[in-house]
Amino acid sequence: MKLTTRQIGASSEAAALKLLKRNGYKLLSRNYSTRGGELDLVVRKDASLVFVEVRYRSNTQFGTGAESVNWHKQQRLIRAAEHYLQHEVKDPDIYNEFRFDVVSIGEDVEWIQHAFTLD
């Protein structure tokens, strides 16, 4: 039986979350959706708030999952993160770091911390 895109996405996010939890991160939100975009995972470790984009690629012929997070996708993630910060974070001063990570899942799992910045 062939998995649907939704099932593959859920499975990839579960694998990414397992990796993050093994490294001490705590899940705050999953599939946080706004009109401007969606955050796959929002996690926290100590004073770091991390917005995580999960990408699955069964074939890297056209690039890895991480390489598919282009400028336009980054802008959607940034807008969604801004919305999250405005509506969900009661005290942003408890965080000393906000960052965007990408977990690329394919033949291997690659976790790219600080994958891109607001610049």
XYZ file of N, CA and C in Angstrom:
357
model
N 0.831 -1.175 0.000
C 0.000 0.000 0.000
C 0.884 1.250 0.000
N 0.603 2.158 -0.892
C 1.370 3.385 -1.020
C 0.877 4.418 -0.013
N 1.832 5.065 0.655
C 1.483 6.094 1.624
C 1.074 7.372 0.913
N 0.138 8.103 1.503
C -0.265 9.390 0.953
C 0.776 10.438 1.333
N 0.736 11.561 0.670
C 1.645 12.659 0.981
C 1.471 13.094 2.428
N 0.245 13.135 2.877
C -0.039 13.524 4.265
C 0.588 12.527 5.253
N 0.486 11.237 4.947
C 1.056 10.208 5.815
C 2.583 10.295 5.843
N 3.169 10.537 4.687
C 4.626 10.683 4.609
C 5.064 11.901 5.422
N 4.316 13.003 5.296
C 4.635 14.212 6.049
C 4.543 13.983 7.546
N 3.482 13.310 7.988
C 3.307 13.036 9.417
C 4.417 12.126 9.934
N 4.779 11.141 9.147
C 5.847 10.224 9.530
C 7.196 10.947 9.613
N 7.443 11.833 8.663
C 8.695 12.603 8.654
C 8.762 13.539 9.849
N 7.643 14.188 10.156
C 7.610 15.082 11.317
C 7.818 14.302 12.609
N 7.244 13.108 12.694
C 7.422 12.267 13.877
C 8.888 11.874 14.040
N 9.553 11.545 12.938
C 10.977 11.183 12.987
C 11.816 12.387 13.415
N 11.490 13.557 12.875
C 12.222 14.768 13.242
C 12.019 15.094 14.722
N 10.795 14.972 15.186
C 10.495 15.255 16.584
C 11.235 14.296 17.507
N 11.316 13.051 17.118
C 12.048 12.060 17.911
C 13.523 12.464 18.029
N 14.120 12.906 16.923
C 15.498 13.377 16.923
C 15.663 14.573 17.858
N 14.749 15.515 17.759
C 14.832 16.717 18.587
C 14.675 16.382 20.069
N 13.717 15.523 20.381
C 13.509 15.135 21.788
C 14.720 14.417 22.356
N 15.354 13.562 21.542
C 16.568 12.875 21.986
C 17.679 13.863 22.327
N 17.605 15.045 21.738
C 18.605 16.075 21.975
C 18.132 17.129 22.982
N 17.073 16.818 23.712
C 16.653 17.675 24.815
C 15.641 18.747 24.498
N 15.062 18.724 23.308
C 14.073 19.727 22.933
C 12.674 19.288 23.360
N 11.847 20.261 23.688
C 10.474 20.012 24.112
C 9.525 20.594 23.059
N 8.539 19.808 22.670
C 7.570 20.258 21.669
C 6.620 21.282 22.268
N 6.473 22.417 21.603
C 5.508 23.433 22.003
C 4.309 23.438 21.063
N 4.555 23.199 19.777
C 3.469 23.225 18.808
C 3.844 22.392 17.588
N 2.821 21.806 17.000
C 3.007 21.003 15.786
C 2.003 21.485 14.747
N 2.472 21.723 13.530
C 1.627 22.179 12.415
C 0.867 23.453 12.763
N 1.595 24.435 13.284
C 1.000 25.734 13.603
C 0.739 26.454 12.292
N -0.526 26.705 12.019
C -0.916 27.216 10.713
C -1.500 28.621 10.801
N -1.061 29.460 9.881
C -1.606 30.804 9.724
C -1.927 30.988 8.246
N -2.544 32.109 7.939
C -2.854 32.391 6.545
C -1.584 32.495 5.707
N -0.508 32.957 6.334
C 0.731 33.177 5.605
C 1.637 31.977 5.478
N 1.403 30.933 6.266
C 2.279 29.775 6.205
C 2.056 28.847 7.379
N 2.861 27.803 7.430
C 2.737 26.809 8.490
C 4.108 26.479 9.049
N 4.138 26.305 10.371
C 5.349 25.850 11.053
C 5.161 24.383 11.371
N 6.047 23.531 10.871
C 5.906 22.094 11.118
C 6.036 21.788 12.600
N 7.120 22.269 13.208
C 7.361 22.033 14.630
C 7.894 23.312 15.264
N 7.425 23.573 16.468
C 7.996 24.647 17.279
C 8.470 23.963 18.554
N 9.759 24.094 18.832
C 10.348 23.411 19.982
C 11.148 24.400 20.820
N 11.437 23.962 22.032
C 12.193 24.795 22.960
C 13.241 23.942 23.669
N 14.379 24.553 23.861
C 15.406 23.955 24.719
C 16.044 25.111 25.473
N 15.940 25.037 26.789
C 16.462 26.104 27.640
C 15.858 27.435 27.182
N 16.686 28.382 26.796
C 16.189 29.700 26.393
C 16.178 29.869 24.875
N 16.142 28.765 24.145
C 16.091 28.815 22.681
C 14.713 28.389 22.190
N 14.116 29.206 21.347
C 12.859 28.870 20.691
C 13.191 28.598 19.230
N 12.829 27.400 18.761
C 13.260 26.960 17.436
C 12.058 26.610 16.577
N 12.014 27.188 15.390
C 10.989 26.889 14.387
C 11.624 25.904 13.410
N 11.015 24.726 13.290
C 11.633 23.645 12.532
C 10.797 23.317 11.294
N 11.436 23.370 10.148
C 10.823 22.947 8.891
C 11.318 21.535 8.599
N 10.389 20.629 8.359
C 10.727 19.233 8.076
C 10.504 18.983 6.593
N 11.504 18.440 5.925
C 11.404 18.161 4.495
C 11.780 16.719 4.218
N 10.969 16.067 3.415
C 11.226 14.685 3.022
C 11.521 14.646 1.529
N 12.519 13.892 1.172
C 12.834 13.653 -0.235
C 13.176 12.177 -0.395
N 12.429 11.484 -1.236
C 12.747 10.077 -1.498
C 13.878 9.977 -2.515
N 14.075 11.058 -3.267
C 15.072 11.077 -4.321
C 15.745 12.442 -4.301
N 17.051 12.471 -4.289
C 17.765 13.755 -4.237
C 18.207 14.228 -5.618
N 17.625 13.682 -6.650
C 17.986 14.069 -8.018
C 17.826 15.578 -8.222
N 16.811 16.157 -7.597
C 16.564 17.592 -7.748
C 16.938 18.361 -6.486
N 17.779 17.773 -5.657
C 18.253 18.433 -4.452
C 17.707 17.773 -3.194
N 18.317 18.122 -2.087
C 17.885 17.581 -0.804
C 16.673 18.354 -0.300
N 16.095 17.835 0.748
C 14.978 18.541 1.365
C 15.390 19.912 1.852
N 16.560 19.990 2.437
C 17.054 21.277 2.940
C 17.218 22.283 1.809
N 17.689 21.828 0.664
C 17.882 22.728 -0.480
C 16.558 23.244 -1.031
N 15.468 22.568 -0.714
C 14.161 22.997 -1.223
C 13.553 24.126 -0.401
N 14.193 24.505 0.691
C 13.694 25.621 1.499
C 14.282 26.902 0.908
N 13.641 27.349 -0.163
C 14.133 28.513 -0.902
C 13.697 29.817 -0.225
N 14.053 30.942 -0.840
C 13.759 32.256 -0.277
C 12.264 32.439 -0.033
N 11.429 32.019 -0.974
C 9.977 32.189 -0.821
C 9.450 31.373 0.358
N 9.921 30.147 0.497
C 9.507 29.313 1.620
C 9.998 29.933 2.931
N 11.199 30.448 2.930
C 11.730 31.098 4.125
C 10.852 32.278 4.536
N 10.402 33.064 3.570
C 9.550 34.215 3.885
C 8.225 33.771 4.511
N 7.647 32.677 4.017
C 6.406 32.150 4.603
C 6.648 31.661 6.034
N 7.786 31.012 6.255
C 8.126 30.536 7.595
C 8.339 31.706 8.548
N 8.993 32.739 8.075
C 9.228 33.921 8.899
C 7.903 34.574 9.284
N 6.980 34.719 8.334
C 5.664 35.306 8.647
C 4.909 34.459 9.659
N 4.957 33.142 9.499
C 4.279 32.251 10.445
C 4.930 32.353 11.826
N 6.255 32.444 11.870
C 6.962 32.569 13.152
C 6.617 33.892 13.836
N 6.528 34.968 13.065
C 6.137 36.257 13.638
C 4.739 36.169 14.240
N 3.829 35.504 13.534
C 2.465 35.319 14.041
C 2.498 34.507 15.335
N 3.277 33.449 15.348
C 3.395 32.606 16.538
C 3.899 33.435 17.718
N 4.929 34.224 17.486
C 5.501 35.044 18.560
C 4.487 36.053 19.092
N 3.713 36.640 18.204
C 2.730 37.647 18.613
C 1.546 37.044 19.349
N 1.132 35.851 18.966
C -0.107 35.284 19.496
C 0.065 34.164 20.518
N 1.213 33.516 20.543
C 1.382 32.342 21.398
C 2.418 32.508 22.505
N 3.354 33.401 22.330
C 4.429 33.573 23.309
C 4.047 34.714 24.245
N 3.797 34.363 25.481
C 3.350 35.356 26.464
C 4.486 36.260 26.930
N 5.690 35.703 27.074
C 6.832 36.467 27.557
C 8.064 36.164 26.694
N 8.232 36.913 25.600
C 9.366 36.630 24.707
C 10.727 36.865 25.357
N 10.755 37.592 26.467
C 12.032 37.880 27.125
C 12.666 36.644 27.760
N 11.910 35.558 27.897
C 12.496 34.340 28.477
C 13.412 33.630 27.482
N 13.342 34.043 26.214
C 14.179 33.423 25.178
C 15.343 34.334 24.839
N 16.522 33.756 24.714
C 17.671 34.542 24.264
C 18.025 34.218 22.821
N 17.286 33.265 22.237
C 17.556 32.890 20.849
C 16.271 32.437 20.174
N 16.054 32.951 18.978
C 14.996 32.474 18.090
C 15.710 32.040 16.822
N 15.410 30.832 16.346
C 16.124 30.392 15.152
C 15.243 29.486 14.296
N 15.712 29.294 13.071
C 15.047 28.424 12.116
C 15.974 27.257 11.800
N 15.483 26.045 12.017
C 16.218 24.834 11.677
C 15.464 24.094 10.579
N 16.179 23.269 9.859
C 15.573 22.390 8.862
C 16.025 20.966 9.166
N 15.062 20.058 9.192
C 15.388 18.640 9.290
C 15.018 18.028 7.951
N 16.030 17.563 7.241
C 15.854 16.968 5.917
C 15.913 15.451 6.056
N 14.861 14.801 5.603
C 14.759 13.348 5.744
C 14.732 12.717 4.358
N 15.604 11.768 4.161
C 15.691 11.021 2.912
C 16.416 9.733 3.216
N 17.438 9.448 2.440
C 18.268 8.281 2.764
C 18.918 8.470 4.125
N 19.266 9.696 4.436
C 19.842 10.062 5.726
C 18.966 11.141 6.351
N 19.181 11.382 7.625
C 18.512 12.488 8.315
C 19.558 13.549 8.579
N 19.286 14.757 8.092
C 20.212 15.866 8.268
C 19.491 16.975 9.028
N 20.063 17.389 10.148
C 19.497 18.451 10.967
C 20.379 19.677 10.808
N 19.852 20.709 10.208
C 20.604 21.930 9.967
C 20.112 22.989 10.941
N 20.920 23.269 11.932
C 20.588 24.312 12.896
C 20.969 25.657 12.316
N 20.185 26.687 12.630
C 20.428 28.038 12.083
C 20.442 27.970 10.547
N 19.470 27.289 9.983
C 19.437 27.066 8.530
C 19.342 28.353 7.737
N 18.645 29.337 8.285
C 18.586 30.642 7.649
C 18.242 31.676 8.713
N 18.441 32.945 8.350
C 18.197 34.034 9.289
C 17.127 34.960 8.732
N 16.794 35.977 9.475
C 15.771 36.937 9.034
C 16.275 37.886 7.958
N 17.559 37.872 7.655
C 18.136 38.790 6.654
C 17.598 38.506 5.269
